Amino acid sequence: MKDNIPQPPATATTAPDPAQAERIARLRERIRNLPGGALIGCSDSCPADVEERFLANVLSIEEEPTVSLLEQLQTRGVRVVPPETLDDADLTPALWQLIEALADVGICLERTDHLSDRQLYDWLWTTQLPEPINLPECDDGGTWHFDVLGGCSLEDLRTCLTYYADDYYREQWVEEFPNEPLPEPRPRPFDRDRHLP
């Protein structure tokens, strides 16, 4: 989950006042001192207010106790049931209800067109919903991006090369990994991504 860190919006530059600059520096240092921590910051064009909120959000994600995404959705009244309890007729509406509920709490899905509705629901149920997460605040513009291929496993890379990679990406792959087989490109079996919130 920690690979899915929300990104701040890019807007015009504003210089921080000295007190704010000090708060930002302390936030950066606290993040750097987290186990496995790295320096996370914003571009020079990012306003100080946005950077401070973003860094505070990252720190809250890393430090505060969290509950699973499933529990948080259920607390908000979203009914999510195990995939094996859904027959084929009920699964697609349940999936789209879940997708909309995720969007309502600031979570977007990416690269799902290679999965059937059942496979995507299973992936969400087993991989994402049990994970502890601190959802972005609704007013801070933060968004989580759940990339189905974000695990960067060899299987994920092959799936990306098969269904999502453009010619340029495929050429780069061949240059960087000349001894690795390049999967043949195939059309995506499903048409969901362009309809995702």
CSV table of C-alpha atoms in Angstrom, one decimal:
chain,number,residue,atom,x,y,z
A,1,MET,CA,0.0,0.0,0.0
A,2,LYS,CA,2.8,2.5,0.7
A,3,ASP,CA,3.7,2.5,-2.9
A,4,ASN,CA,0.3,4.2,-3.6
A,5,ILE,CA,1.3,7.5,-1.9
A,6,PRO,CA,-1.0,10.3,-3.0
A,7,GLN,CA,0.5,13.0,-5.1
A,8,PRO,CA,-0.1,16.7,-4.5
A,9,PRO,CA,-1.7,18.9,-7.2
A,10,ALA,CA,0.7,21.2,-9.0
A,11,THR,CA,-0.2,24.9,-8.7
A,12,ALA,CA,1.5,28.3,-8.6
A,13,THR,CA,4.4,29.1,-6.4
A,14,THR,CA,4.0,30.9,-3.0
A,15,ALA,CA,6.9,31.5,-0.7
A,16,PRO,CA,6.5,30.1,2.8
A,17,ASP,CA,6.8,32.3,5.8
A,18,PRO,CA,9.7,31.4,8.1
A,19,ALA,CA,7.5,29.5,10.6
A,20,GLN,CA,5.9,27.5,7.8
A,21,ALA,CA,9.3,26.8,6.2
A,22,GLU,CA,10.5,25.4,9.6
A,23,ARG,CA,7.3,23.2,9.8
A,24,ILE,CA,7.9,21.9,6.3
A,25,ALA,CA,11.6,21.2,7.2
A,26,ARG,CA,10.5,19.3,10.3
A,27,LEU,CA,7.9,17.2,8.4
A,28,ARG,CA,10.6,16.3,5.8
A,29,GLU,CA,13.0,15.3,8.5
A,30,ARG,CA,10.3,13.1,10.3
A,31,ILE,CA,9.5,11.4,7.0
A,32,ARG,CA,13.2,10.8,6.3
A,33,ASN,CA,13.6,9.2,9.7
A,34,LEU,CA,10.8,6.7,9.2
A,35,PRO,CA,11.9,3.1,8.8
A,36,GLY,CA,12.7,2.8,5.1
A,37,GLY,CA,11.9,6.5,4.8
A,38,ALA,CA,13.0,8.6,1.9
A,39,LEU,CA,12.8,12.3,1.3
A,40,ILE,CA,9.4,13.0,-0.1
A,41,GLY,CA,8.8,16.6,-1.2
A,42,CYS,CA,7.1,18.7,-3.8
A,43,SER,CA,8.4,20.5,-6.8
A,44,ASP,CA,9.7,24.1,-6.5
A,45,SER,CA,6.5,25.3,-8.1
A,46,CYS,CA,4.3,23.8,-5.4
A,47,PRO,CA,2.8,26.3,-3.0
A,48,ALA,CA,4.1,26.0,0.6
A,49,ASP,CA,0.5,25.5,1.9
A,50,VAL,CA,0.0,22.5,-0.5
A,51,GLU,CA,3.4,21.1,0.3
A,52,GLU,CA,2.8,21.3,4.1
A,53,ARG,CA,-0.6,19.6,3.8
A,54,PHE,CA,0.9,16.9,1.5
A,55,LEU,CA,3.8,16.1,3.8
A,56,ALA,CA,1.5,16.1,6.8
A,57,ASN,CA,-0.7,13.6,5.0
A,58,VAL,CA,2.2,11.4,4.0
A,59,LEU,CA,3.4,11.4,7.7
A,60,SER,CA,-0.1,10.5,8.9
A,61,ILE,CA,-0.3,7.6,6.4
A,62,GLU,CA,3.1,6.3,7.7
A,63,GLU,CA,2.7,6.9,11.4
A,64,GLU,CA,-0.9,6.8,12.5
A,65,PRO,CA,-2.6,3.5,13.3
A,66,THR,CA,-5.0,2.6,10.5
A,67,VAL,CA,-7.9,0.2,9.9
A,68,SER,CA,-8.5,-1.8,6.8
A,69,LEU,CA,-10.1,-0.2,3.8
A,70,LEU,CA,-12.9,-2.7,4.0
A,71,GLU,CA,-13.8,-1.6,7.6
A,72,GLN,CA,-13.7,2.0,6.5
A,73,LEU,CA,-16.1,1.4,3.6
A,74,GLN,CA,-18.4,-0.6,5.8
A,75,THR,CA,-18.4,2.2,8.4
A,76,ARG,CA,-19.6,4.5,5.6
A,77,GLY,CA,-22.4,2.1,4.9
A,78,VAL,CA,-21.0,0.5,1.8
A,79,ARG,CA,-22.0,-3.2,1.6
A,80,VAL,CA,-19.0,-5.3,0.3
A,81,VAL,CA,-19.4,-9.0,0.4
A,82,PRO,CA,-17.0,-11.8,-0.4
A,83,PRO,CA,-16.8,-12.6,-4.1
A,84,GLU,CA,-17.8,-16.2,-3.7
A,85,THR,CA,-21.2,-15.1,-2.4
A,86,LEU,CA,-22.0,-13.3,-5.6
A,87,ASP,CA,-23.4,-15.1,-8.7
A,88,ASP,CA,-22.4,-13.7,-12.1
A,89,ALA,CA,-25.6,-11.6,-12.4
A,90,ASP,CA,-24.9,-9.8,-9.1
A,91,LEU,CA,-21.2,-9.5,-9.4
A,92,THR,CA,-21.0,-6.7,-12.0
A,93,PRO,CA,-23.4,-4.3,-10.2
A,94,ALA,CA,-21.5,-5.1,-6.9
A,95,LEU,CA,-18.2,-4.3,-8.6
A,96,TRP,CA,-19.4,-1.0,-9.9
A,97,GLN,CA,-20.9,-0.1,-6.6
A,98,LEU,CA,-17.5,-0.8,-5.0
A,99,ILE,CA,-15.7,1.2,-7.7
A,100,GLU,CA,-18.0,4.2,-7.1
A,101,ALA,CA,-17.6,3.9,-3.3
A,102,LEU,CA,-13.8,3.9,-3.7
A,103,ALA,CA,-14.0,7.0,-5.9
A,104,ASP,CA,-16.1,8.7,-3.3
A,105,VAL,CA,-13.3,8.2,-0.7
A,106,GLY,CA,-10.6,9.3,-3.1
A,107,ILE,CA,-9.4,6.1,-4.6
A,108,CYS,CA,-9.0,5.6,-8.3
A,109,LEU,CA,-8.3,2.3,-10.1
A,110,GLU,CA,-5.9,2.0,-13.0
A,111,ARG,CA,-5.1,-0.6,-15.7
A,112,THR,CA,-8.0,-3.0,-15.1
A,113,ASP,CA,-8.9,-3.9,-18.7
A,114,HIS,CA,-7.1,-7.2,-18.7
A,115,LEU,CA,-9.3,-8.5,-15.9
A,116,SER,CA,-12.8,-9.8,-16.0
A,117,ASP,CA,-15.3,-8.3,-13.5
A,118,ARG,CA,-14.9,-11.3,-11.2
A,119,GLN,CA,-11.1,-11.1,-11.4
A,120,LEU,CA,-11.1,-7.4,-10.5
A,121,TYR,CA,-13.5,-7.9,-7.6
A,122,ASP,CA,-11.3,-10.8,-6.4
A,123,TRP,CA,-8.2,-8.6,-6.7
A,124,LEU,CA,-9.8,-5.8,-4.7
A,125,TRP,CA,-11.2,-8.3,-2.1
A,126,THR,CA,-7.9,-10.1,-1.5
A,127,THR,CA,-5.3,-7.4,-2.2
A,128,GLN,CA,-6.6,-3.9,-1.4
A,129,LEU,CA,-9.6,-4.1,0.9
A,130,PRO,CA,-7.8,-5.9,3.7
A,131,GLU,CA,-5.0,-3.4,3.8
A,132,PRO,CA,-4.8,-0.7,6.5
A,133,ILE,CA,-5.0,2.7,4.9
A,134,ASN,CA,-5.5,6.3,6.0
A,135,LEU,CA,-7.8,7.8,3.4
A,136,PRO,CA,-7.0,11.3,2.0
A,137,GLU,CA,-8.9,14.1,3.5
A,138,CYS,CA,-11.8,15.0,1.1
A,139,ASP,CA,-10.8,18.7,1.0
A,140,ASP,CA,-7.1,18.3,0.4
A,141,GLY,CA,-7.3,17.1,-3.2
A,142,GLY,CA,-5.3,13.9,-2.4
A,143,THR,CA,-6.1,10.7,-4.3
A,144,TRP,CA,-4.9,7.2,-4.0
A,145,HIS,CA,-4.2,5.4,-7.2
A,146,PHE,CA,-4.6,1.6,-7.1
A,147,ASP,CA,-2.7,0.3,-10.1
A,148,VAL,CA,-3.6,-3.4,-10.7
A,149,LEU,CA,-0.1,-3.8,-12.1
A,150,GLY,CA,1.6,-1.6,-9.5
A,151,GLY,CA,3.3,-4.6,-7.8
A,152,CYS,CA,5.9,-4.6,-10.6
A,153,SER,CA,6.2,-8.4,-10.5
A,154,LEU,CA,7.5,-10.2,-13.6
A,155,GLU,CA,3.9,-11.2,-14.3
A,156,ASP,CA,2.8,-7.5,-13.9
A,157,LEU,CA,5.5,-6.4,-16.3
A,158,ARG,CA,4.5,-9.1,-18.9
A,159,THR,CA,0.8,-8.1,-18.6
A,160,CYS,CA,1.7,-4.4,-19.1
A,161,LEU,CA,3.8,-5.3,-22.2
A,162,THR,CA,1.0,-7.4,-23.6
A,163,TYR,CA,-2.0,-5.1,-23.0
A,164,TYR,CA,-0.9,-1.6,-22.1
A,165,ALA,CA,2.6,-0.7,-23.5
A,166,ASP,CA,2.9,1.5,-26.5
A,167,ASP,CA,5.5,1.0,-29.2
A,168,TYR,CA,7.9,3.3,-27.4
A,169,TYR,CA,7.7,1.5,-24.1
A,170,ARG,CA,8.1,-1.9,-25.9
A,171,GLU,CA,11.2,-0.6,-27.7
A,172,GLN,CA,12.7,0.7,-24.4
A,173,TRP,CA,12.1,-2.8,-22.9
A,174,VAL,CA,14.0,-4.5,-25.7
A,175,GLU,CA,16.9,-2.1,-25.4
A,176,GLU,CA,17.1,-2.4,-21.6
A,177,PHE,CA,16.4,-6.2,-21.4
A,178,PRO,CA,17.6,-7.7,-24.7
A,179,ASN,CA,17.6,-11.2,-23.3
A,180,GLU,CA,14.1,-11.1,-21.9
A,181,PRO,CA,11.3,-12.3,-24.2
A,182,LEU,CA,8.9,-9.5,-25.4
A,183,PRO,CA,5.3,-10.7,-25.3
A,184,GLU,CA,3.2,-10.1,-28.4
A,185,PRO,CA,0.8,-7.2,-28.0
A,186,ARG,CA,-2.8,-8.2,-27.7
A,187,PRO,CA,-6.1,-6.2,-27.5
A,188,ARG,CA,-7.4,-5.7,-24.0
A,189,PRO,CA,-10.2,-8.2,-23.4
A,190,PHE,CA,-12.4,-5.8,-21.5
A,191,ASP,CA,-13.3,-2.1,-21.9
A,192,ARG,CA,-13.6,-0.7,-18.3
A,193,ASP,CA,-10.8,1.8,-17.7
A,194,ARG,CA,-12.2,4.6,-19.8
A,195,HIS,CA,-15.4,4.4,-17.7
A,196,LEU,CA,-13.7,4.5,-14.3
A,197,PRO,CA,-14.3,7.5,-12.1
